[in-house]
PDB file of C-alpha atoms and ligand atoms in Angstrom:
ATOM      1  CA  MET A   1      -1.115 -16.025  20.786  1.00  0.00           C
ATOM      2  CA  SER A   2      -4.442 -14.254  21.239  1.00  0.00           C
ATOM      3  CA  ASN A   3      -7.335 -15.418  19.105  1.00  0.00           C
ATOM      4  CA  HIS A   4      -9.865 -13.193  20.772  1.00  0.00           C
ATOM      5  CA  PHE A   5     -10.956 -10.975  17.900  1.00  0.00           C
ATOM      6  CA  LEU A   6     -12.449  -7.616  18.817  1.00  0.00           C
ATOM      7  CA  PRO A   7     -14.361  -5.473  16.308  1.00  0.00           C
ATOM      8  CA  ALA A   8     -12.351  -2.673  14.721  1.00  0.00           C
ATOM      9  CA  THR A   9     -13.101   0.869  15.761  1.00  0.00           C
ATOM     10  CA  GLY A  10     -12.999   4.237  14.008  1.00  0.00           C
ATOM     11  CA  LEU A  11     -12.561   4.429  10.242  1.00  0.00           C
ATOM     12  CA  LEU A  12     -12.230   0.662   9.772  1.00  0.00           C
ATOM     13  CA  ALA A  13     -15.533   0.095  11.579  1.00  0.00           C
ATOM     14  CA  SER A  14     -17.278   2.479   9.189  1.00  0.00           C
ATOM     15  CA  LEU A  15     -16.568   0.291   6.126  1.00  0.00           C
ATOM     16  CA  ASP A  16     -19.966  -1.348   5.796  1.00  0.00           C
ATOM     17  CA  LEU A  17     -19.040  -3.974   3.157  1.00  0.00           C
ATOM     18  CA  LEU A  18     -16.248  -5.345   5.337  1.00  0.00           C
ATOM     19  CA  THR A  19     -16.257  -6.907   8.773  1.00  0.00           C
ATOM     20  CA  ILE A  20     -12.949  -6.056  10.405  1.00  0.00           C
ATOM     21  CA  SER A  21     -11.696  -7.346  13.722  1.00  0.00           C
ATOM     22  CA  GLN A  22      -8.337  -7.651  15.449  1.00  0.00           C
ATOM     23  CA  ALA A  23      -6.678 -10.085  17.841  1.00  0.00           C
ATOM     24  CA  GLY A  24      -3.274  -8.876  19.016  1.00  0.00           C
ATOM     25  CA  PRO A  25      -1.146  -8.195  15.916  1.00  0.00           C
ATOM     26  CA  VAL A  26      -3.531  -9.985  13.516  1.00  0.00           C
ATOM     27  CA  LEU A  27      -6.313  -8.175  11.689  1.00  0.00           C
ATOM     28  CA  HIS A  28      -9.126 -10.148  10.084  1.00  0.00           C
ATOM     29  CA  LEU A  29     -10.797  -8.469   7.122  1.00  0.00           C
ATOM     30  CA  GLN A  30     -13.873 -10.285   5.897  1.00  0.00           C
ATOM     31  CA  LEU A  31     -15.636  -9.403   2.656  1.00  0.00           C
ATOM     32  CA  ASN A  32     -19.190  -8.985   3.841  1.00  0.00           C
ATOM     33  CA  ARG A  33     -21.537  -9.060   0.886  1.00  0.00           C
ATOM     34  CA  PRO A  34     -22.642 -12.684   1.047  1.00  0.00           C
ATOM     35  CA  ALA A  35     -26.016 -12.101  -0.653  1.00  0.00           C
ATOM     36  CA  LYS A  36     -24.035 -11.110  -3.776  1.00  0.00           C
ATOM     37  CA  ARG A  37     -21.351 -13.763  -3.158  1.00  0.00           C
ATOM     38  CA  ASN A  38     -18.955 -10.965  -2.155  1.00  0.00           C
ATOM     39  CA  ALA A  39     -18.956  -9.618  -5.708  1.00  0.00           C
ATOM     40  CA  ILE A  40     -16.622  -6.642  -5.843  1.00  0.00           C
ATOM     41  CA  SER A  41     -18.528  -3.440  -6.512  1.00  0.00           C
ATOM     42  CA  ASP A  42     -16.815  -0.047  -6.811  1.00  0.00           C
ATOM     43  CA  SER A  43     -17.671   0.609  -3.174  1.00  0.00           C
ATOM     44  CA  LEU A  44     -16.193  -2.711  -2.062  1.00  0.00           C
ATOM     45  CA  VAL A  45     -12.896  -2.249  -3.917  1.00  0.00           C
ATOM     46  CA  GLN A  46     -12.630   1.286  -2.499  1.00  0.00           C
ATOM     47  CA  GLN A  47     -13.291  -0.001   1.006  1.00  0.00           C
ATOM     48  CA  ILE A  48     -10.615  -2.691   0.609  1.00  0.00           C
ATOM     49  CA  HIS A  49      -8.170   0.026  -0.479  1.00  0.00           C
ATOM     50  CA  THR A  50      -9.155   2.281   2.414  1.00  0.00           C
ATOM     51  CA  ALA A  51      -8.697  -0.535   4.916  1.00  0.00           C
ATOM     52  CA  PHE A  52      -5.218  -1.476   3.694  1.00  0.00           C
ATOM     53  CA  VAL A  53      -3.884   2.078   3.714  1.00  0.00           C
ATOM     54  CA  ASN A  54      -5.313   2.687   7.185  1.00  0.00           C
ATOM     55  CA  LEU A  55      -4.176  -0.375   9.111  1.00  0.00           C
ATOM     56  CA  PRO A  56      -3.542   0.402  12.770  1.00  0.00           C
ATOM     57  CA  GLU A  57       0.171   0.424  13.610  1.00  0.00           C
ATOM     58  CA  SER A  58      -0.344  -2.493  15.986  1.00  0.00           C
ATOM     59  CA  VAL A  59      -1.307  -4.745  13.038  1.00  0.00           C
ATOM     60  CA  LYS A  60       1.549  -6.955  11.815  1.00  0.00           C
ATOM     61  CA  ALA A  61      -0.355  -9.388   9.556  1.00  0.00           C
ATOM     62  CA  VAL A  62      -3.779  -9.565   7.917  1.00  0.00           C
ATOM     63  CA  VAL A  63      -6.165 -12.410   7.099  1.00  0.00           C
ATOM     64  CA  VAL A  64      -8.662 -11.859   4.271  1.00  0.00           C
ATOM     65  CA  SER A  65     -11.718 -14.113   4.005  1.00  0.00           C
ATOM     66  CA  GLY A  66     -15.225 -14.042   2.580  1.00  0.00           C
ATOM     67  CA  ALA A  67     -18.554 -14.258   4.425  1.00  0.00           C
ATOM     68  CA  GLY A  68     -21.030 -16.934   3.358  1.00  0.00           C
ATOM     69  CA  ASP A  69     -20.445 -19.926   1.117  1.00  0.00           C
ATOM     70  CA  HIS A  70     -17.941 -18.306  -1.256  1.00  0.00           C
ATOM     71  CA  PHE A  71     -14.755 -16.290  -1.011  1.00  0.00           C
ATOM     72  CA  CYS A  72     -15.607 -13.962  -3.879  1.00  0.00           C
ATOM     73  CA  ALA A  73     -17.567 -14.012  -7.163  1.00  0.00           C
ATOM     74  CA  GLY A  74     -15.289 -11.399  -8.761  1.00  0.00           C
ATOM     75  CA  LEU A  75     -16.302  -8.159 -10.369  1.00  0.00           C
ATOM     76  CA  ASP A  76     -19.845  -6.983  -9.659  1.00  0.00           C
ATOM     77  CA  LEU A  77     -21.158  -7.563 -13.170  1.00  0.00           C
ATOM     78  CA  SER A  78     -24.219  -5.405 -12.547  1.00  0.00           C
ATOM     79  CA  GLU A  79     -21.947  -2.319 -12.554  1.00  0.00           C
ATOM     80  CA  LEU A  80     -20.023  -3.302 -15.698  1.00  0.00           C
ATOM     81  CA  VAL A  81     -22.681  -2.883 -18.297  1.00  0.00           C
ATOM     82  CA  GLN A  82     -22.776   0.914 -18.377  1.00  0.00           C
ATOM     83  CA  ARG A  83     -19.084   1.851 -18.382  1.00  0.00           C
ATOM     84  CA  ASP A  84     -17.502   3.624 -21.375  1.00  0.00           C
ATOM     85  CA  ILE A  85     -13.854   2.993 -22.350  1.00  0.00           C
ATOM     86  CA  HIS A  86     -12.448   5.859 -20.314  1.00  0.00           C
ATOM     87  CA  ALA A  87     -14.447   4.913 -17.233  1.00  0.00           C
ATOM     88  CA  ALA A  88     -13.433   1.266 -17.707  1.00  0.00           C
ATOM     89  CA  VAL A  89      -9.712   1.974 -17.791  1.00  0.00           C
ATOM     90  CA  LEU A  90     -10.005   4.159 -14.700  1.00  0.00           C
ATOM     91  CA  HIS A  91     -12.006   1.396 -13.033  1.00  0.00           C
ATOM     92  CA  SER A  92      -9.275  -1.130 -13.721  1.00  0.00           C
ATOM     93  CA  ARG A  93      -6.638   1.286 -12.408  1.00  0.00           C
ATOM     94  CA  MET A  94      -8.722   1.682  -9.243  1.00  0.00           C
ATOM     95  CA  TRP A  95      -8.511  -2.091  -8.709  1.00  0.00           C
ATOM     96  CA  HIS A  96      -4.768  -1.988  -9.361  1.00  0.00           C
ATOM     97  CA  ALA A  97      -4.300   0.683  -6.707  1.00  0.00           C
ATOM     98  CA  ALA A  98      -6.340  -1.285  -4.174  1.00  0.00           C
ATOM     99  CA  PHE A  99      -4.569  -4.594  -4.799  1.00  0.00           C
ATOM    100  CA  ASP A 100      -1.142  -2.935  -4.912  1.00  0.00           C
ATOM    101  CA  ALA A 101      -1.956  -1.616  -1.444  1.00  0.00           C
ATOM    102  CA  ILE A 102      -2.283  -5.268  -0.417  1.00  0.00           C
ATOM    103  CA  GLN A 103       0.737  -6.746  -2.207  1.00  0.00           C
ATOM    104  CA  PHE A 104       3.058  -3.811  -1.538  1.00  0.00           C
ATOM    105  CA  GLY A 105       1.540  -2.711   1.745  1.00  0.00           C
ATOM    106  CA  THR A 106       3.047  -2.648   5.189  1.00  0.00           C
ATOM    107  CA  VAL A 107       2.277  -6.164   6.439  1.00  0.00           C
ATOM    108  CA  PRO A 108       1.885  -9.635   4.918  1.00  0.00           C
ATOM    109  CA  VAL A 109      -1.586 -10.897   4.042  1.00  0.00           C
ATOM    110  CA  VAL A 110      -3.090 -14.408   4.038  1.00  0.00           C
ATOM    111  CA  ALA A 111      -6.129 -15.116   1.865  1.00  0.00           C
ATOM    112  CA  VAL A 112      -8.421 -17.835   3.228  1.00  0.00           C
ATOM    113  CA  LEU A 113     -10.229 -19.316   0.244  1.00  0.00           C
ATOM    114  CA  HIS A 114     -13.415 -21.341   0.125  1.00  0.00           C
ATOM    115  CA  GLY A 115     -16.178 -21.863  -2.421  1.00  0.00           C
ATOM    116  CA  ALA A 116     -15.925 -19.711  -5.541  1.00  0.00           C
ATOM    117  CA  VAL A 117     -12.626 -17.894  -5.985  1.00  0.00           C
ATOM    118  CA  VAL A 118     -13.347 -16.556  -9.428  1.00  0.00           C
ATOM    119  CA  GLY A 119     -12.451 -13.668 -11.688  1.00  0.00           C
ATOM    120  CA  GLY A 120     -11.622 -10.646  -9.581  1.00  0.00           C
ATOM    121  CA  GLY A 121     -11.809 -12.874  -6.501  1.00  0.00           C
ATOM    122  CA  LEU A 122      -8.818 -14.818  -7.784  1.00  0.00           C
ATOM    123  CA  GLU A 123      -7.101 -11.523  -8.640  1.00  0.00           C
ATOM    124  CA  LEU A 124      -7.625 -10.381  -5.047  1.00  0.00           C
ATOM    125  CA  ALA A 125      -6.257 -13.671  -3.702  1.00  0.00           C
ATOM    126  CA  ALA A 126      -3.246 -13.400  -6.023  1.00  0.00           C
ATOM    127  CA  ALA A 127      -2.307 -10.036  -4.501  1.00  0.00           C
ATOM    128  CA  CYS A 128      -1.938 -11.653  -1.065  1.00  0.00           C
ATOM    129  CA  GLN A 129       1.360 -13.207   0.013  1.00  0.00           C
ATOM    130  CA  ILE A 130      -0.121 -16.509   1.227  1.00  0.00           C
ATOM    131  CA  ARG A 131      -3.187 -18.439   0.049  1.00  0.00           C
ATOM    132  CA  VAL A 132      -4.946 -21.187   2.018  1.00  0.00           C
ATOM    133  CA  ALA A 133      -7.700 -23.221   0.325  1.00  0.00           C
ATOM    134  CA  ASP A 134     -10.170 -25.554   1.963  1.00  0.00           C
ATOM    135  CA  ASP A 135     -11.863 -28.542   0.272  1.00  0.00           C
ATOM    136  CA  SER A 136     -14.710 -26.409  -1.079  1.00  0.00           C
ATOM    137  CA  ALA A 137     -12.534 -23.913  -2.948  1.00  0.00           C
ATOM    138  CA  TYR A 138     -12.552 -23.720  -6.724  1.00  0.00           C
ATOM    139  CA  PHE A 139     -10.843 -21.361  -9.090  1.00  0.00           C
ATOM    140  CA  GLY A 140     -12.095 -19.924 -12.353  1.00  0.00           C
ATOM    141  CA  LEU A 141     -11.583 -17.007 -14.699  1.00  0.00           C
ATOM    142  CA  PRO A 142     -15.059 -16.599 -16.251  1.00  0.00           C
ATOM    143  CA  GLU A 143     -13.979 -13.366 -17.948  1.00  0.00           C
ATOM    144  CA  GLY A 144     -13.530 -15.437 -21.110  1.00  0.00           C
ATOM    145  CA  GLN A 145     -17.183 -16.473 -21.150  1.00  0.00           C
ATOM    146  CA  ARG A 146     -18.381 -12.991 -20.154  1.00  0.00           C
ATOM    147  CA  GLY A 147     -16.629 -11.434 -23.157  1.00  0.00           C
ATOM    148  CA  ILE A 148     -14.230  -9.392 -21.047  1.00  0.00           C
ATOM    149  CA  PHE A 149     -10.633  -9.603 -19.795  1.00  0.00           C
ATOM    150  CA  VAL A 150      -9.074  -9.561 -16.354  1.00  0.00           C
ATOM    151  CA  GLY A 151      -8.638  -6.013 -15.053  1.00  0.00           C
ATOM    152  CA  GLY A 152      -7.615  -6.377 -11.436  1.00  0.00           C
ATOM    153  CA  GLY A 153      -3.984  -7.326 -11.978  1.00  0.00           C
ATOM    154  CA  GLY A 154      -4.766 -10.931 -12.904  1.00  0.00           C
ATOM    155  CA  SER A 155      -2.678 -11.005 -16.069  1.00  0.00           C
ATOM    156  CA  VAL A 156       0.346  -9.818 -14.095  1.00  0.00           C
ATOM    157  CA  ARG A 157      -0.025 -11.872 -10.920  1.00  0.00           C
ATOM    158  CA  ILE A 158      -1.770 -15.118 -11.867  1.00  0.00           C
ATOM    159  CA  PRO A 159       0.775 -16.288 -14.505  1.00  0.00           C
ATOM    160  CA  ARG A 160       3.495 -15.688 -11.930  1.00  0.00           C
ATOM    161  CA  LEU A 161       1.743 -18.241  -9.688  1.00  0.00           C
ATOM    162  CA  MET A 162       0.581 -20.883 -12.170  1.00  0.00           C
ATOM    163  CA  GLY A 163       2.214 -20.045 -15.509  1.00  0.00           C
ATOM    164  CA  ALA A 164       0.724 -18.308 -18.539  1.00  0.00           C
ATOM    165  CA  ALA A 165      -0.254 -21.619 -20.205  1.00  0.00           C
ATOM    166  CA  ARG A 166      -2.600 -22.599 -17.357  1.00  0.00           C
ATOM    167  CA  MET A 167      -4.128 -19.128 -17.148  1.00  0.00           C
ATOM    168  CA  THR A 168      -4.630 -19.108 -20.922  1.00  0.00           C
ATOM    169  CA  ASP A 169      -6.456 -22.442 -20.654  1.00  0.00           C
ATOM    170  CA  MET A 170      -8.698 -21.160 -17.831  1.00  0.00           C
ATOM    171  CA  MET A 171      -9.635 -18.046 -19.780  1.00  0.00           C
ATOM    172  CA  LEU A 172     -10.123 -19.629 -23.196  1.00  0.00           C
ATOM    173  CA  THR A 173     -11.853 -22.874 -22.208  1.00  0.00           C
ATOM    174  CA  GLY A 174     -13.492 -21.881 -18.928  1.00  0.00           C
ATOM    175  CA  ARG A 175     -11.560 -24.606 -17.118  1.00  0.00           C
ATOM    176  CA  VAL A 176     -12.214 -24.609 -13.374  1.00  0.00           C
ATOM    177  CA  TYR A 177      -9.572 -25.911 -10.967  1.00  0.00           C
ATOM    178  CA  ASP A 178     -10.654 -27.611  -7.759  1.00  0.00           C
ATOM    179  CA  ALA A 179      -8.738 -27.071  -4.522  1.00  0.00           C
ATOM    180  CA  ASP A 180      -6.260 -29.912  -5.097  1.00  0.00           C
ATOM    181  CA  GLU A 181      -5.650 -28.882  -8.686  1.00  0.00           C
ATOM    182  CA  GLY A 182      -5.196 -25.301  -7.532  1.00  0.00           C
ATOM    183  CA  GLU A 183      -2.562 -26.409  -5.057  1.00  0.00           C
ATOM    184  CA  ARG A 184      -0.734 -28.514  -7.639  1.00  0.00           C
ATOM    185  CA  ALA A 185      -0.814 -25.625 -10.115  1.00  0.00           C
ATOM    186  CA  GLY A 186       0.731 -23.237  -7.573  1.00  0.00           C
ATOM    187  CA  LEU A 187      -2.327 -21.090  -6.872  1.00  0.00           C
ATOM    188  CA  VAL A 188      -2.283 -21.894  -3.149  1.00  0.00           C
ATOM    189  CA  GLN A 189       0.452 -22.807  -0.690  1.00  0.00           C
ATOM    190  CA  TYR A 190      -1.818 -24.541   1.876  1.00  0.00           C
ATOM    191  CA  ARG A 191      -4.696 -27.030   1.552  1.00  0.00           C
ATOM    192  CA  VAL A 192      -6.938 -27.763   4.526  1.00  0.00           C
ATOM    193  CA  ALA A 193     -10.178 -29.612   5.281  1.00  0.00           C
ATOM    194  CA  ALA A 194     -13.494 -27.831   4.735  1.00  0.00           C
ATOM    195  CA  GLY A 195     -14.038 -25.213   7.412  1.00  0.00           C
ATOM    196  CA  ASP A 196     -10.441 -25.235   8.681  1.00  0.00           C
ATOM    197  CA  GLY A 197      -9.180 -22.385   6.496  1.00  0.00           C
ATOM    198  CA  LEU A 198      -9.696 -19.504   8.885  1.00  0.00           C
ATOM    199  CA  ALA A 199      -7.931 -21.210  11.802  1.00  0.00           C
ATOM    200  CA  LYS A 200      -5.026 -22.059   9.506  1.00  0.00           C
ATOM    201  CA  GLY A 201      -4.907 -18.539   8.095  1.00  0.00           C
ATOM    202  CA  ILE A 202      -4.928 -16.982  11.555  1.00  0.00           C
ATOM    203  CA  ALA A 203      -2.174 -19.328  12.755  1.00  0.00           C
ATOM    204  CA  LEU A 204      -0.032 -18.430   9.733  1.00  0.00           C
ATOM    205  CA  ALA A 205      -0.721 -14.727  10.276  1.00  0.00           C
ATOM    206  CA  HIS A 206       0.493 -15.001  13.885  1.00  0.00           C
ATOM    207  CA  LYS A 207       3.711 -16.639  12.660  1.00  0.00           C
ATOM    208  CA  MET A 208       4.271 -13.873  10.106  1.00  0.00           C
ATOM    209  CA  ALA A 209       3.434 -11.193  12.669  1.00  0.00           C
ATOM    210  CA  ALA A 210       6.315 -12.455  14.805  1.00  0.00           C
ATOM    211  CA  ASN A 211       8.937 -11.797  12.103  1.00  0.00           C
ATOM    212  CA  ALA A 212      11.281  -8.832  12.206  1.00  0.00           C
ATOM    213  CA  PRO A 213       9.521  -6.000  10.339  1.00  0.00           C
ATOM    214  CA  MET A 214      12.505  -5.529   8.015  1.00  0.00           C
ATOM    215  CA  THR A 215      12.340  -9.193   7.005  1.00  0.00           C
ATOM    216  CA  ALA A 216       8.658  -8.796   6.153  1.00  0.00           C
ATOM    217  CA  PHE A 217       9.508  -5.662   4.177  1.00  0.00           C
ATOM    218  CA  ALA A 218      12.303  -7.412   2.272  1.00  0.00           C
ATOM    219  CA  VAL A 219      10.159 -10.418   1.381  1.00  0.00           C
ATOM    220  CA  MET A 220       7.165  -8.308   0.340  1.00  0.00           C
ATOM    221  CA  HIS A 221       8.953  -5.496  -1.472  1.00  0.00           C
ATOM    222  CA  ALA A 222      12.394  -6.700  -2.541  1.00  0.00           C
ATOM    223  CA  LEU A 223      11.729 -10.333  -3.478  1.00  0.00           C
ATOM    224  CA  PRO A 224       9.046  -9.702  -6.154  1.00  0.00           C
ATOM    225  CA  ARG A 225      11.257  -7.006  -7.703  1.00  0.00           C
ATOM    226  CA  ILE A 226      14.368  -9.166  -7.639  1.00  0.00           C
ATOM    227  CA  VAL A 227      12.441 -11.935  -9.410  1.00  0.00           C
ATOM    228  CA  GLU A 228      11.774  -9.507 -12.270  1.00  0.00           C
ATOM    229  CA  GLN A 229      15.394  -8.316 -12.514  1.00  0.00           C
ATOM    230  CA  SER A 230      18.202  -9.850 -14.519  1.00  0.00           C
ATOM    231  CA  PRO A 231      20.329 -12.223 -12.412  1.00  0.00           C
ATOM    232  CA  ALA A 232      23.145  -9.666 -12.160  1.00  0.00           C
ATOM    233  CA  GLU A 233      20.789  -6.878 -11.047  1.00  0.00           C
ATOM    234  CA  GLY A 234      18.957  -9.268  -8.760  1.00  0.00           C
ATOM    235  CA  LEU A 235      22.113 -10.371  -7.003  1.00  0.00           C
ATOM    236  CA  PHE A 236      23.105  -6.751  -6.500  1.00  0.00           C
ATOM    237  CA  THR A 237      19.689  -5.807  -5.082  1.00  0.00           C
ATOM    238  CA  GLU A 238      19.827  -8.866  -2.857  1.00  0.00           C
ATOM    239  CA  SER A 239      23.172  -7.770  -1.411  1.00  0.00           C
ATOM    240  CA  LEU A 240      21.835  -4.313  -0.595  1.00  0.00           C
ATOM    241  CA  MET A 241      18.679  -5.724   0.975  1.00  0.00           C
ATOM    242  CA  ALA A 242      20.636  -8.321   2.960  1.00  0.00           C
ATOM    243  CA  ALA A 243      23.019  -5.694   4.285  1.00  0.00           C
ATOM    244  CA  ALA A 244      20.137  -3.445   5.342  1.00  0.00           C
ATOM    245  CA  ALA A 245      18.150  -6.252   6.997  1.00  0.00           C
ATOM    246  CA  SER A 246      21.063  -7.700   8.964  1.00  0.00           C
ATOM    247  CA  ASN A 247      22.018  -4.303  10.357  1.00  0.00           C
ATOM    248  CA  THR A 248      18.752  -3.663  12.152  1.00  0.00           C
ATOM    249  CA  PRO A 249      18.837  -3.935  15.964  1.00  0.00           C
ATOM    250  CA  GLU A 250      16.099  -6.569  15.733  1.00  0.00           C
ATOM    251  CA  ALA A 251      18.249  -8.798  13.508  1.00  0.00           C
ATOM    252  CA  GLN A 252      21.239  -8.368  15.796  1.00  0.00           C
ATOM    253  CA  ASP A 253      19.106  -9.362  18.820  1.00  0.00           C
ATOM    254  CA  ARG A 254      17.749 -12.418  17.039  1.00  0.00           C
ATOM    255  CA  LEU A 255      21.173 -13.577  15.875  1.00  0.00           C
ATOM    256  CA  ARG A 256      22.572 -13.152  19.393  1.00  0.00           C
ATOM    257  CA  ALA A 257      19.610 -15.053  20.852  1.00  0.00           C
ATOM    258  CA  PHE A 258      20.362 -18.029  18.613  1.00  0.00           C
ATOM    259  CA  LEU A 259      24.052 -18.029  19.445  1.00  0.00           C
ATOM    260  CA  ASP A 260      23.168 -17.872  23.156  1.00  0.00           C
ATOM    261  CA  GLY A 261      20.859 -20.880  22.790  1.00  0.00           C
ATOM    262  CA  ARG A 262      17.743 -18.772  23.466  1.00  0.00           C
ATOM    263  CA  ALA A 263      16.132 -19.097  20.020  1.00  0.00           C
ATOM    264  CA  GLY A 264      14.286 -21.975  18.416  1.00  0.00           C
ATOM    265  CA  LYS A 265      16.066 -24.399  16.107  1.00  0.00           C
ATOM    266  CA  VAL A 266      14.772 -25.344  12.693  1.00  0.00           C
ATOM    267  CA  VAL A 267      12.627 -28.441  13.235  1.00  0.00           C
ATOM    268  CA  LYS A 268      11.109 -30.904  10.795  1.00  0.00           C
ATOM    269  CA  SER A 269       7.330 -30.375  10.525  1.00  0.00           C
TER     270      SER A 269
HETATM  271  C1  1HE B   1     -23.385 -11.438  -8.661  1.00  0.00           C
HETATM  272  C2  1HE B   1     -22.129 -11.946  -9.035  1.00  0.00           C
HETATM  273  C3  1HE B   1     -21.255 -11.059  -9.740  1.00  0.00           C
HETATM  274  C4  1HE B   1     -23.185 -13.507  -8.010  1.00  0.00           C
HETATM  275  N1  1HE B   1     -21.695  -9.812 -10.008  1.00  0.00           N
HETATM  276  N2  1HE B   1     -23.770 -10.201  -8.961  1.00  0.00           N
HETATM  277  N3  1HE B   1     -17.772 -13.249 -12.036  1.00  0.00           N
HETATM  278  C5  1HE B   1     -18.499 -14.244 -12.525  1.00  0.00           C
HETATM  279  O1  1HE B   1     -18.710 -14.362 -13.716  1.00  0.00           O
HETATM  280  C6  1HE B   1     -19.076 -15.187 -11.525  1.00  0.00           C
HETATM  281  C7  1HE B   1     -20.574 -15.030 -11.496  1.00  0.00           C
HETATM  282  N4  1HE B   1     -21.179 -15.717 -10.372  1.00  0.00           N
HETATM  283  C8  1HE B   1     -21.373 -17.061 -10.343  1.00  0.00           C
HETATM  284  O2  1HE B   1     -20.924 -17.813 -11.199  1.00  0.00           O
HETATM  285  C9  1HE B   1     -22.163 -17.591  -9.179  1.00  0.00           C
HETATM  286  O3  1HE B   1     -22.913 -16.527  -8.636  1.00  0.00           O
HETATM  287  C10 1HE B   1     -21.285 -18.214  -8.043  1.00  0.00           C
HETATM  288  C11 1HE B   1     -20.684 -19.528  -8.546  1.00  0.00           C
HETATM  289  C12 1HE B   1     -20.186 -17.264  -7.592  1.00  0.00           C
HETATM  290  C13 1HE B   1     -22.167 -18.489  -6.803  1.00  0.00           C
HETATM  291  O4  1HE B   1     -23.295 -19.268  -7.184  1.00  0.00           O
HETATM  292  P1  1HE B   1     -24.571 -19.350  -6.214  1.00  0.00           P
HETATM  293  O5  1HE B   1     -25.542 -20.332  -6.836  1.00  0.00           O
HETATM  294  O6  1HE B   1     -24.117 -19.592  -4.825  1.00  0.00           O
HETATM  295  O7  1HE B   1     -25.204 -17.858  -6.213  1.00  0.00           O
HETATM  296  P2  1HE B   1     -26.105 -17.133  -7.312  1.00  0.00           P
HETATM  297  O8  1HE B   1     -27.536 -17.537  -7.131  1.00  0.00           O
HETATM  298  O9  1HE B   1     -25.533 -17.291  -8.681  1.00  0.00           O
HETATM  299  O10 1HE B   1     -25.903 -15.605  -6.927  1.00  0.00           O
HETATM  300  C14 1HE B   1     -26.502 -15.037  -5.759  1.00  0.00           C
HETATM  301  C15 1HE B   1     -26.695 -13.564  -6.037  1.00  0.00           C
HETATM  302  O11 1HE B   1     -25.418 -12.949  -6.221  1.00  0.00           O
HETATM  303  C16 1HE B   1     -27.457 -13.307  -7.323  1.00  0.00           C
HETATM  304  O12 1HE B   1     -28.163 -12.101  -7.154  1.00  0.00           O
HETATM  305  P3  1HE B   1     -29.753 -12.090  -6.803  1.00  0.00           P
HETATM  306  O13 1HE B   1     -30.090 -10.643  -6.675  1.00  0.00           O
HETATM  307  O14 1HE B   1     -30.423 -12.785  -7.953  1.00  0.00           O
HETATM  308  O15 1HE B   1     -29.889 -12.861  -5.506  1.00  0.00           O
HETATM  309  C17 1HE B   1     -26.368 -13.086  -8.341  1.00  0.00           C
HETATM  310  O16 1HE B   1     -26.777 -12.302  -9.437  1.00  0.00           O
HETATM  311  C18 1HE B   1     -25.353 -12.329  -7.498  1.00  0.00           C
HETATM  312  N5  1HE B   1     -24.015 -12.443  -8.036  1.00  0.00           N
HETATM  313  N6  1HE B   1     -22.033 -13.220  -8.611  1.00  0.00           N
HETATM  314  C19 1HE B   1     -22.930  -9.415  -9.624  1.00  0.00           C
HETATM  315  N7  1HE B   1     -20.040 -11.425 -10.104  1.00  0.00           N
HETATM  316  C20 1HE B   1     -11.455  -6.189 -12.472  1.00  0.00           C
HETATM  317  S1  1HE B   1     -11.963  -7.221 -13.691  1.00  0.00           S
HETATM  318  C21 1HE B   1     -12.536  -8.662 -12.951  1.00  0.00           C
HETATM  319  C22 1HE B   1     -13.403  -9.373 -13.929  1.00  0.00           C
HETATM  320  C23 1HE B   1     -14.245 -10.422 -13.279  1.00  0.00           C
HETATM  321  O17 1HE B   1     -14.179 -10.662 -12.095  1.00  0.00           O
HETATM  322  S2  1HE B   1     -15.262 -11.265 -14.332  1.00  0.00           S
HETATM  323  C24 1HE B   1     -15.918 -12.537 -13.379  1.00  0.00           C
HETATM  324  C25 1HE B   1     -17.233 -12.164 -12.799  1.00  0.00           C
END
C-alpha cells in the first residue's frame, strides 16, 4: 500500500482551489481555501465537479479533506447576496450536479472531517460514501439562522443519514452536534483522535480501492436506489445486480481464490 502522494498533473493540477495528489489507486482531493475556511464559492464547486468527472483511470478511491483548521464553512455567503431567484435555482442545481458526480461517480469517496463541517460542507460530506470525523469536528446547518435553506442536496441526503427529526432540529434551533454526537446520530461511520483522520481516510480508501470494480459500482449505484424502491422492486433489482456482479471474471477469480484457500477469511476486528 503506497502512501507516497505525488501532485496531480494536467487538468487536475490546474484547479487552483484544490490540492490534488495521488498515491497508487488513491487520490487525495483537498479543499484549499483555508483563509475563507474552505467556503464553497461558485469556482470551488465547479472545480470539485471538474475533478470528479476527470479522475484518472488509475484512481479507484478518493479521499476528500479540507486545508487549515476546518473541513468546510459551507456556501460562500459573500456570493449569495446578489443572486436573483432564477440565478439561485441554477446555482443550487450546479451544486447538485457537482455532488451527484461524487455520490454517483466512478469510485467511492471518503470524507475526512475536522473542525467546522457546516451548511454546504455537511452537504458535501453527505454526498461521500464514508465519513471519518476526528475529535475537533462539529456539525451544523446555520442556514436556519442565515434566513436561507439547504441547496446542495442536504434535504435529500442528510435525513437519510440522521433522520428528518434531527435535521429539522439543527435547522430550526441551530443545534450543533459534536463529533461523538455526530457519530451517534449516524452522520459519520468512523471517529478518530484529533489529527488522525487523514491516515484513517487513506487506509479506508486503500481498502475500498482493492474491491472488485463491479462491487463498488453496485454499492454506489444500486444500493441507494434499492433503498428508495418498494421491497418487491428492491428485491428484483437486487437479484439483477447480484447476477451481474457474480458473473464478472473478477468475482469468479475471487470466489475460486477463497475456495482454494488463497483468500483472507473474515476476522474479528
Ligand atoms: C466565510 C465563510 C462563508 C468563513 N462564506 N466567507 N456557512 C456559515 O454560515 C458558516 C459561517 N462561518 C462560520 O461560522 C465561521 O467562519 C467558522 C466557524 C466556519 C470558522 O470560524 P473562524 O473563527 O475559524 O473563522 P472566521 O474568522 O469566522 O472566518 C475567516 C474568514 O473566512 C473570514 O473572512 P475575512 O476576510 O474576514 O478573513 C470569514 O468571513 C470567512 N468565511 N465562513 C464566506 N461561509 C448550497 S446551499 C448551502 C448553504 C450554506 O452552506 S449556509 C451556511 C453558510
